[in-house]
Amino acid sequence: MDAQDAELAAVLAGEAGQLLLELRERTGLTGRELGDAGDAAANTLLVESLRDIRPDDGILSEESADGPERLRMDRVWIIDPLDGTREYGEGRSDWAVHVALSIGGRAAIGAVALPGVPGSPVLRSDFPAVLPPLPDVPRMVVSRTRPAAEAAAVAEILGADCVPMGSAGAKAMAIVRGEAEIYLHSGGQHEWDNCAPVAVAAAHGLHCSRIDGSAMRYNNADTRIPDLLICRLDYAERVLALVAREAEEEPIS
């Protein structure tokens, strides 16, 4: 069943991504109108497909009303039909589609589509690729609109180059794709923002945790997840130590 679930996640993420591309081409909408239309269309495709194909599983989606039923379920699909609504509406490429399956609170299976990136396959937890060699200078992906203070401080100490980027999924997949080495986020997210990216990143041998080093857990009553670290294993211990010192209000050095 795991292989079937992984294939389903990848197929649905790809289909939703293609739908979003076609919607952007044919409607002539831009900005917030396009983003809202994309959110709704992709959500309908994903939710209706999952209800039809996996009727006994729970669903948590950013774009659907939540309820307590999923909390009694071991298997819950956690989806973000359009991660990076602003970027999508602006015609940018740094947005994503997230489809994940949480089993027992763990990000067990995930697929992340990057439809705006020409030639990019759906990145999936069941087909991990070999990570490239580390560069001499680490790269850290940060928000293009509001970089986190902790990320800026850590980047300065590590001598890392900051790479501004849009959606959470695009930033996480930059680490998977070898375009950067560290994604440190402390500005608040929800489960749908990172469940699929964490499943994919962990399958590729990357470190994935909260910024205090604790494990990521999903299908909680409160869907908020305040922070996240996805990085190459080589940097995990140092980054976590630097963040801990920052939390203690000691100068990072």
PDB file of C-alpha atoms in Angstrom:
ATOM      1  CA  MET A   1       0.000   0.000   0.000  1.00  0.00           C
ATOM      2  CA  ASP A   2       2.905   2.385   0.665  1.00  0.00           C
ATOM      3  CA  ALA A   3       4.010   2.211  -2.971  1.00  0.00           C
ATOM      4  CA  GLN A   4       0.456   2.837  -4.124  1.00  0.00           C
ATOM      5  CA  ASP A   5       0.107   5.761  -1.728  1.00  0.00           C
ATOM      6  CA  ALA A   6       3.386   7.279  -2.910  1.00  0.00           C
ATOM      7  CA  GLU A   7       2.362   6.946  -6.527  1.00  0.00           C
ATOM      8  CA  LEU A   8      -1.020   8.479  -5.764  1.00  0.00           C
ATOM      9  CA  ALA A   9       0.603  11.442  -4.016  1.00  0.00           C
ATOM     10  CA  ALA A  10       2.921  12.068  -6.954  1.00  0.00           C
ATOM     11  CA  VAL A  11       0.212  11.719  -9.593  1.00  0.00           C
ATOM     12  CA  LEU A  12      -2.147  14.064  -7.775  1.00  0.00           C
ATOM     13  CA  ALA A  13       0.541  16.674  -7.146  1.00  0.00           C
ATOM     14  CA  GLY A  14       1.454  16.586 -10.819  1.00  0.00           C
ATOM     15  CA  GLU A  15      -2.158  16.832 -11.964  1.00  0.00           C
ATOM     16  CA  ALA A  16      -2.867  19.762  -9.669  1.00  0.00           C
ATOM     17  CA  GLY A  17       0.275  21.498 -10.884  1.00  0.00           C
ATOM     18  CA  GLN A  18      -0.727  21.056 -14.518  1.00  0.00           C
ATOM     19  CA  LEU A  19      -4.197  22.376 -13.734  1.00  0.00           C
ATOM     20  CA  LEU A  20      -2.667  25.470 -12.155  1.00  0.00           C
ATOM     21  CA  LEU A  21      -0.450  26.113 -15.166  1.00  0.00           C
ATOM     22  CA  GLU A  22      -3.382  25.769 -17.554  1.00  0.00           C
ATOM     23  CA  LEU A  23      -5.540  28.036 -15.395  1.00  0.00           C
ATOM     24  CA  ARG A  24      -2.887  30.736 -15.447  1.00  0.00           C
ATOM     25  CA  GLU A  25      -2.600  30.491 -19.228  1.00  0.00           C
ATOM     26  CA  ARG A  26      -6.252  30.431 -20.204  1.00  0.00           C
ATOM     27  CA  THR A  27      -7.976  32.796 -17.791  1.00  0.00           C
ATOM     28  CA  GLY A  28      -5.894  35.924 -18.166  1.00  0.00           C
ATOM     29  CA  LEU A  29      -6.263  36.507 -14.438  1.00  0.00           C
ATOM     30  CA  THR A  30      -3.354  37.871 -12.398  1.00  0.00           C
ATOM     31  CA  GLY A  31      -2.506  38.675  -8.801  1.00  0.00           C
ATOM     32  CA  ARG A  32      -4.919  37.871  -6.019  1.00  0.00           C
ATOM     33  CA  GLU A  33      -7.749  36.882  -8.374  1.00  0.00           C
ATOM     34  CA  LEU A  34      -5.574  34.281 -10.056  1.00  0.00           C
ATOM     35  CA  GLY A  35      -4.248  33.045  -6.729  1.00  0.00           C
ATOM     36  CA  ASP A  36      -7.739  32.602  -5.284  1.00  0.00           C
ATOM     37  CA  ALA A  37      -8.927  30.805  -8.412  1.00  0.00           C
ATOM     38  CA  GLY A  38      -5.888  28.527  -8.335  1.00  0.00           C
ATOM     39  CA  ASP A  39      -6.332  27.692  -4.664  1.00  0.00           C
ATOM     40  CA  ALA A  40      -9.956  26.711  -5.234  1.00  0.00           C
ATOM     41  CA  ALA A  41      -9.418  24.712  -8.421  1.00  0.00           C
ATOM     42  CA  ALA A  42      -6.431  22.720  -7.166  1.00  0.00           C
ATOM     43  CA  ASN A  43      -8.126  22.053  -3.842  1.00  0.00           C
ATOM     44  CA  THR A  44     -11.227  20.681  -5.545  1.00  0.00           C
ATOM     45  CA  LEU A  45      -9.133  18.339  -7.682  1.00  0.00           C
ATOM     46  CA  LEU A  46      -7.094  17.026  -4.771  1.00  0.00           C
ATOM     47  CA  VAL A  47      -9.842  16.690  -2.177  1.00  0.00           C
ATOM     48  CA  GLU A  48     -12.365  15.076  -4.512  1.00  0.00           C
ATOM     49  CA  SER A  49      -9.732  12.639  -5.809  1.00  0.00           C
ATOM     50  CA  LEU A  50      -8.644  11.630  -2.330  1.00  0.00           C
ATOM     51  CA  ARG A  51     -12.206  11.195  -1.108  1.00  0.00           C
ATOM     52  CA  ASP A  52     -12.916   8.957  -4.087  1.00  0.00           C
ATOM     53  CA  ILE A  53      -9.687   6.909  -4.036  1.00  0.00           C
ATOM     54  CA  ARG A  54      -8.984   6.813  -0.273  1.00  0.00           C
ATOM     55  CA  PRO A  55     -12.437   7.194   1.320  1.00  0.00           C
ATOM     56  CA  ASP A  56     -11.326   5.780   4.688  1.00  0.00           C
ATOM     57  CA  ASP A  57      -8.489   8.283   5.180  1.00  0.00           C
ATOM     58  CA  GLY A  58      -8.678  11.725   6.739  1.00  0.00           C
ATOM     59  CA  ILE A  59      -7.857  14.945   4.899  1.00  0.00           C
ATOM     60  CA  LEU A  60      -6.361  18.190   6.167  1.00  0.00           C
ATOM     61  CA  SER A  61      -6.159  20.926   3.536  1.00  0.00           C
ATOM     62  CA  GLU A  62      -5.325  24.585   3.802  1.00  0.00           C
ATOM     63  CA  GLU A  63      -8.308  25.378   1.599  1.00  0.00           C
ATOM     64  CA  SER A  64     -10.997  23.212   3.268  1.00  0.00           C
ATOM     65  CA  ALA A  65     -12.822  23.510   6.559  1.00  0.00           C
ATOM     66  CA  ASP A  66     -11.166  21.417   9.251  1.00  0.00           C
ATOM     67  CA  GLY A  67     -12.938  19.158  11.712  1.00  0.00           C
ATOM     68  CA  PRO A  68     -12.145  16.805  14.608  1.00  0.00           C
ATOM     69  CA  GLU A  69     -12.786  13.601  12.631  1.00  0.00           C
ATOM     70  CA  ARG A  70      -9.204  13.374  11.329  1.00  0.00           C
ATOM     71  CA  LEU A  71      -7.812  13.324  14.886  1.00  0.00           C
ATOM     72  CA  ARG A  72      -9.248   9.827  15.323  1.00  0.00           C
ATOM     73  CA  MET A  73      -7.569   8.575  12.157  1.00  0.00           C
ATOM     74  CA  ASP A  74      -4.100   7.075  11.797  1.00  0.00           C
ATOM     75  CA  ARG A  75      -3.827   7.970   8.102  1.00  0.00           C
ATOM     76  CA  VAL A  76      -4.421  11.588   7.155  1.00  0.00           C
ATOM     77  CA  TRP A  77      -3.618  13.273   3.838  1.00  0.00           C
ATOM     78  CA  ILE A  78      -2.176  16.726   4.453  1.00  0.00           C
ATOM     79  CA  ILE A  79      -2.262  18.942   1.378  1.00  0.00           C
ATOM     80  CA  ASP A  80      -1.476  22.451   0.268  1.00  0.00           C
ATOM     81  CA  PRO A  81      -3.107  22.810  -3.150  1.00  0.00           C
ATOM     82  CA  LEU A  82      -1.106  25.945  -3.926  1.00  0.00           C
ATOM     83  CA  ASP A  83       1.848  26.780  -1.725  1.00  0.00           C
ATOM     84  CA  GLY A  84       2.934  30.261  -2.707  1.00  0.00           C
ATOM     85  CA  THR A  85      -0.326  31.829  -3.837  1.00  0.00           C
ATOM     86  CA  ARG A  86       1.318  35.244  -4.160  1.00  0.00           C
ATOM     87  CA  GLU A  87       4.154  33.926  -6.308  1.00  0.00           C
ATOM     88  CA  TYR A  88       1.726  32.017  -8.515  1.00  0.00           C
ATOM     89  CA  GLY A  89      -0.424  35.112  -9.002  1.00  0.00           C
ATOM     90  CA  GLU A  90       2.647  37.186  -9.866  1.00  0.00           C
ATOM     91  CA  GLY A  91       3.700  34.769 -12.594  1.00  0.00           C
ATOM     92  CA  ARG A  92       6.795  33.622 -10.694  1.00  0.00           C
ATOM     93  CA  SER A  93       8.173  30.073 -10.638  1.00  0.00           C
ATOM     94  CA  ASP A  94       8.804  29.624  -6.887  1.00  0.00           C
ATOM     95  CA  TRP A  95       5.489  28.032  -5.872  1.00  0.00           C
ATOM     96  CA  ALA A  96       4.516  24.422  -5.278  1.00  0.00           C
ATOM     97  CA  VAL A  97       1.828  21.797  -4.773  1.00  0.00           C
ATOM     98  CA  HIS A  98       2.083  19.627  -1.637  1.00  0.00           C
ATOM     99  CA  VAL A  99       0.506  16.197  -1.197  1.00  0.00           C
ATOM    100  CA  ALA A 100       1.514  14.202   1.888  1.00  0.00           C
ATOM    101  CA  LEU A 101       0.261  11.249   3.877  1.00  0.00           C
ATOM    102  CA  SER A 102       0.735  11.362   7.638  1.00  0.00           C
ATOM    103  CA  ILE A 103       0.682   7.946   9.297  1.00  0.00           C
ATOM    104  CA  GLY A 104       0.659   7.881  13.068  1.00  0.00           C
ATOM    105  CA  GLY A 105       1.631  11.550  13.162  1.00  0.00           C
ATOM    106  CA  ARG A 106       4.701  11.067  10.962  1.00  0.00           C
ATOM    107  CA  ALA A 107       5.257  12.562   7.525  1.00  0.00           C
ATOM    108  CA  ALA A 108       5.398   9.110   5.931  1.00  0.00           C
ATOM    109  CA  ILE A 109       4.855   9.854   2.249  1.00  0.00           C
ATOM    110  CA  GLY A 110       5.120  13.063   0.289  1.00  0.00           C
ATOM    111  CA  ALA A 111       5.211  14.580  -3.162  1.00  0.00           C
ATOM    112  CA  VAL A 112       6.008  18.174  -4.067  1.00  0.00           C
ATOM    113  CA  ALA A 113       5.410  19.512  -7.556  1.00  0.00           C
ATOM    114  CA  LEU A 114       7.203  22.629  -8.802  1.00  0.00           C
ATOM    115  CA  PRO A 115       5.081  23.294 -11.896  1.00  0.00           C
ATOM    116  CA  GLY A 116       6.541  26.741 -12.545  1.00  0.00           C
ATOM    117  CA  VAL A 117      10.080  25.377 -12.881  1.00  0.00           C
ATOM    118  CA  PRO A 118      10.566  24.180 -16.474  1.00  0.00           C
ATOM    119  CA  GLY A 119      11.530  20.535 -16.662  1.00  0.00           C
ATOM    120  CA  SER A 120      11.214  19.920 -12.929  1.00  0.00           C
ATOM    121  CA  PRO A 121       9.821  16.485 -12.061  1.00  0.00           C
ATOM    122  CA  VAL A 122       7.527  15.909  -9.116  1.00  0.00           C
ATOM    123  CA  LEU A 123       9.864  15.402  -6.171  1.00  0.00           C
ATOM    124  CA  ARG A 124       8.755  12.395  -4.178  1.00  0.00           C
ATOM    125  CA  SER A 125       9.650  10.441  -1.071  1.00  0.00           C
ATOM    126  CA  ASP A 126       9.764   7.066  -2.838  1.00  0.00           C
ATOM    127  CA  PHE A 127      12.366   8.088  -5.450  1.00  0.00           C
ATOM    128  CA  PRO A 128      15.176   9.874  -3.587  1.00  0.00           C
ATOM    129  CA  ALA A 129      18.028  11.244  -5.669  1.00  0.00           C
ATOM    130  CA  VAL A 130      21.699  11.426  -4.742  1.00  0.00           C
ATOM    131  CA  LEU A 131      22.605  14.754  -3.200  1.00  0.00           C
ATOM    132  CA  PRO A 132      25.413  16.702  -4.886  1.00  0.00           C
ATOM    133  CA  PRO A 133      28.740  17.446  -3.168  1.00  0.00           C
ATOM    134  CA  LEU A 134      28.723  20.310  -0.705  1.00  0.00           C
ATOM    135  CA  PRO A 135      29.960  23.646  -2.052  1.00  0.00           C
ATOM    136  CA  ASP A 136      32.740  25.556  -0.320  1.00  0.00           C
ATOM    137  CA  VAL A 137      30.294  28.287   0.756  1.00  0.00           C
ATOM    138  CA  PRO A 138      26.914  27.158   2.136  1.00  0.00           C
ATOM    139  CA  ARG A 139      23.727  28.676   0.797  1.00  0.00           C
ATOM    140  CA  MET A 140      20.674  29.416   2.918  1.00  0.00           C
ATOM    141  CA  VAL A 141      17.221  29.967   1.421  1.00  0.00           C
ATOM    142  CA  VAL A 142      15.270  32.771   3.073  1.00  0.00           C
ATOM    143  CA  SER A 143      11.954  34.495   2.538  1.00  0.00           C
ATOM    144  CA  ARG A 144      12.088  36.990  -0.293  1.00  0.00           C
ATOM    145  CA  THR A 145       9.786  39.342   1.645  1.00  0.00           C
ATOM    146  CA  ARG A 146      10.525  38.818   5.360  1.00  0.00           C
ATOM    147  CA  PRO A 147      13.724  36.884   6.181  1.00  0.00           C
ATOM    148  CA  ALA A 148      13.721  35.532   9.737  1.00  0.00           C
ATOM    149  CA  ALA A 149      16.115  37.198  12.172  1.00  0.00           C
ATOM    150  CA  GLU A 150      17.465  33.811  13.303  1.00  0.00           C
ATOM    151  CA  ALA A 151      18.213  32.823   9.715  1.00  0.00           C
ATOM    152  CA  ALA A 152      20.058  36.073   9.075  1.00  0.00           C
ATOM    153  CA  ALA A 153      22.138  35.666  12.239  1.00  0.00           C
ATOM    154  CA  VAL A 154      23.030  32.047  11.490  1.00  0.00           C
ATOM    155  CA  ALA A 155      23.870  32.868   7.875  1.00  0.00           C
ATOM    156  CA  GLU A 156      26.254  35.601   9.004  1.00  0.00           C
ATOM    157  CA  ILE A 157      28.148  33.318  11.376  1.00  0.00           C
ATOM    158  CA  LEU A 158      28.349  30.462   8.888  1.00  0.00           C
ATOM    159  CA  GLY A 159      29.390  32.808   6.120  1.00  0.00           C
ATOM    160  CA  ALA A 160      26.459  31.496   4.110  1.00  0.00           C
ATOM    161  CA  ASP A 161      25.055  33.163   1.037  1.00  0.00           C
ATOM    162  CA  CYS A 162      21.359  34.004   1.443  1.00  0.00           C
ATOM    163  CA  VAL A 163      19.107  33.010  -1.462  1.00  0.00           C
ATOM    164  CA  PRO A 164      15.715  34.787  -1.400  1.00  0.00           C
ATOM    165  CA  MET A 165      12.855  32.543  -2.518  1.00  0.00           C
ATOM    166  CA  GLY A 166       9.061  32.359  -2.391  1.00  0.00           C
ATOM    167  CA  SER A 167       7.006  29.478  -1.063  1.00  0.00           C
ATOM    168  CA  ALA A 168       7.960  27.070   1.729  1.00  0.00           C
ATOM    169  CA  GLY A 169       7.856  24.161  -0.680  1.00  0.00           C
ATOM    170  CA  ALA A 170      10.123  25.894  -3.167  1.00  0.00           C
ATOM    171  CA  LYS A 171      12.638  26.673  -0.408  1.00  0.00           C
ATOM    172  CA  ALA A 172      12.594  23.133   0.980  1.00  0.00           C
ATOM    173  CA  MET A 173      12.958  21.600  -2.470  1.00  0.00           C
ATOM    174  CA  ALA A 174      15.921  23.887  -3.174  1.00  0.00           C
ATOM    175  CA  ILE A 175      17.765  21.853  -0.536  1.00  0.00           C
ATOM    176  CA  VAL A 176      16.615  18.576  -2.105  1.00  0.00           C
ATOM    177  CA  ARG A 177      17.613  19.790  -5.583  1.00  0.00           C
ATOM    178  CA  GLY A 178      21.080  20.852  -4.426  1.00  0.00           C
ATOM    179  CA  GLU A 179      20.438  24.564  -4.998  1.00  0.00           C
ATOM    180  CA  ALA A 180      21.078  25.392  -1.322  1.00  0.00           C
ATOM    181  CA  GLU A 181      22.098  23.603   1.860  1.00  0.00           C
ATOM    182  CA  ILE A 182      20.045  25.172   4.680  1.00  0.00           C
ATOM    183  CA  TYR A 183      16.407  26.176   5.133  1.00  0.00           C
ATOM    184  CA  LEU A 184      15.826  27.689   8.567  1.00  0.00           C
ATOM    185  CA  HIS A 185      12.360  29.066   9.229  1.00  0.00           C
ATOM    186  CA  SER A 186      10.999  30.596  12.425  1.00  0.00           C
ATOM    187  CA  GLY A 187       8.149  32.767  11.237  1.00  0.00           C
ATOM    188  CA  GLY A 188       5.308  30.302  11.744  1.00  0.00           C
ATOM    189  CA  GLN A 189       3.759  27.757   9.401  1.00  0.00           C
ATOM    190  CA  HIS A 190       0.953  25.211   9.359  1.00  0.00           C
ATOM    191  CA  GLU A 191       1.155  21.462   8.843  1.00  0.00           C
ATOM    192  CA  TRP A 192       0.241  21.737   5.169  1.00  0.00           C
ATOM    193  CA  ASP A 193       3.179  24.086   4.600  1.00  0.00           C
ATOM    194  CA  ASN A 194       5.807  21.486   5.424  1.00  0.00           C
ATOM    195  CA  CYS A 195       4.429  17.935   5.746  1.00  0.00           C
ATOM    196  CA  ALA A 196       5.058  16.972   2.117  1.00  0.00           C
ATOM    197  CA  PRO A 197       8.397  18.838   1.946  1.00  0.00           C
ATOM    198  CA  VAL A 198       9.577  17.124   5.147  1.00  0.00           C
ATOM    199  CA  ALA A 199       8.596  13.688   3.832  1.00  0.00           C
ATOM    200  CA  VAL A 200      10.507  14.300   0.606  1.00  0.00           C
ATOM    201  CA  ALA A 201      13.524  15.897   2.297  1.00  0.00           C
ATOM    202  CA  ALA A 202      13.850  13.167   4.930  1.00  0.00           C
ATOM    203  CA  ALA A 203      13.717  10.497   2.228  1.00  0.00           C
ATOM    204  CA  HIS A 204      16.629  12.250   0.515  1.00  0.00           C
ATOM    205  CA  GLY A 205      18.735  11.952   3.663  1.00  0.00           C
ATOM    206  CA  LEU A 206      18.329  15.522   4.862  1.00  0.00           C
ATOM    207  CA  HIS A 207      17.949  16.654   8.465  1.00  0.00           C
ATOM    208  CA  CYS A 208      14.360  17.691   9.267  1.00  0.00           C
ATOM    209  CA  SER A 209      13.267  18.964  12.683  1.00  0.00           C
ATOM    210  CA  ARG A 210      11.909  21.834  14.693  1.00  0.00           C
ATOM    211  CA  ILE A 211      14.572  24.448  15.419  1.00  0.00           C
ATOM    212  CA  ASP A 212      14.988  23.052  18.947  1.00  0.00           C
ATOM    213  CA  GLY A 213      15.888  19.707  17.397  1.00  0.00           C
ATOM    214  CA  SER A 214      12.600  17.995  18.260  1.00  0.00           C
ATOM    215  CA  ALA A 215      10.794  15.800  15.766  1.00  0.00           C
ATOM    216  CA  MET A 216       8.124  17.048  13.381  1.00  0.00           C
ATOM    217  CA  ARG A 217       4.688  15.687  14.307  1.00  0.00           C
ATOM    218  CA  TYR A 218       1.522  15.956  12.246  1.00  0.00           C
ATOM    219  CA  ASN A 219      -2.248  15.587  12.472  1.00  0.00           C
ATOM    220  CA  ASN A 220      -2.483  17.715  15.595  1.00  0.00           C
ATOM    221  CA  ALA A 221      -5.578  19.553  16.777  1.00  0.00           C
ATOM    222  CA  ASP A 222      -3.636  22.804  16.447  1.00  0.00           C
ATOM    223  CA  THR A 223      -2.196  22.782  12.940  1.00  0.00           C
ATOM    224  CA  ARG A 224       0.342  25.532  13.604  1.00  0.00           C
ATOM    225  CA  ILE A 225       4.044  24.657  13.463  1.00  0.00           C
ATOM    226  CA  PRO A 226       6.116  27.665  14.563  1.00  0.00           C
ATOM    227  CA  ASP A 227       9.457  26.690  13.054  1.00  0.00           C
ATOM    228  CA  LEU A 228      11.395  24.293  10.875  1.00  0.00           C
ATOM    229  CA  LEU A 229      14.928  23.282   9.903  1.00  0.00           C
ATOM    230  CA  ILE A 230      15.686  21.346   6.734  1.00  0.00           C
ATOM    231  CA  CYS A 231      19.364  21.091   5.924  1.00  0.00           C
ATOM    232  CA  ARG A 232      22.235  18.890   4.870  1.00  0.00           C
ATOM    233  CA  LEU A 233      23.329  16.648   7.739  1.00  0.00           C
ATOM    234  CA  ASP A 234      26.743  18.312   7.753  1.00  0.00           C
ATOM    235  CA  TYR A 235      25.214  21.567   9.042  1.00  0.00           C
ATOM    236  CA  ALA A 236      22.471  20.331  11.362  1.00  0.00           C
ATOM    237  CA  GLU A 237      24.369  20.216  14.659  1.00  0.00           C
ATOM    238  CA  ARG A 238      25.980  23.620  14.166  1.00  0.00           C
ATOM    239  CA  VAL A 239      22.776  25.338  13.090  1.00  0.00           C
ATOM    240  CA  LEU A 240      20.779  23.892  15.980  1.00  0.00           C
ATOM    241  CA  ALA A 241      23.454  25.011  18.447  1.00  0.00           C
ATOM    242  CA  LEU A 242      23.494  28.535  17.025  1.00  0.00           C
ATOM    243  CA  VAL A 243      19.705  28.799  17.183  1.00  0.00           C
ATOM    244  CA  ALA A 244      19.729  27.573  20.794  1.00  0.00           C
ATOM    245  CA  ARG A 245      22.197  30.281  21.746  1.00  0.00           C
ATOM    246  CA  GLU A 246      20.069  32.899  20.009  1.00  0.00           C
ATOM    247  CA  ALA A 247      17.035  31.693  21.977  1.00  0.00           C
ATOM    248  CA  GLU A 248      18.996  32.163  25.195  1.00  0.00           C
ATOM    249  CA  GLU A 249      19.690  35.763  24.103  1.00  0.00           C
ATOM    250  CA  GLU A 250      23.394  35.133  23.881  1.00  0.00           C
ATOM    251  CA  PRO A 251      25.311  36.555  20.948  1.00  0.00           C
ATOM    252  CA  ILE A 252      25.802  33.964  18.214  1.00  0.00           C
ATOM    253  CA  SER A 253      29.507  33.405  17.513  1.00  0.00           C
TER     254      SER A 253
END
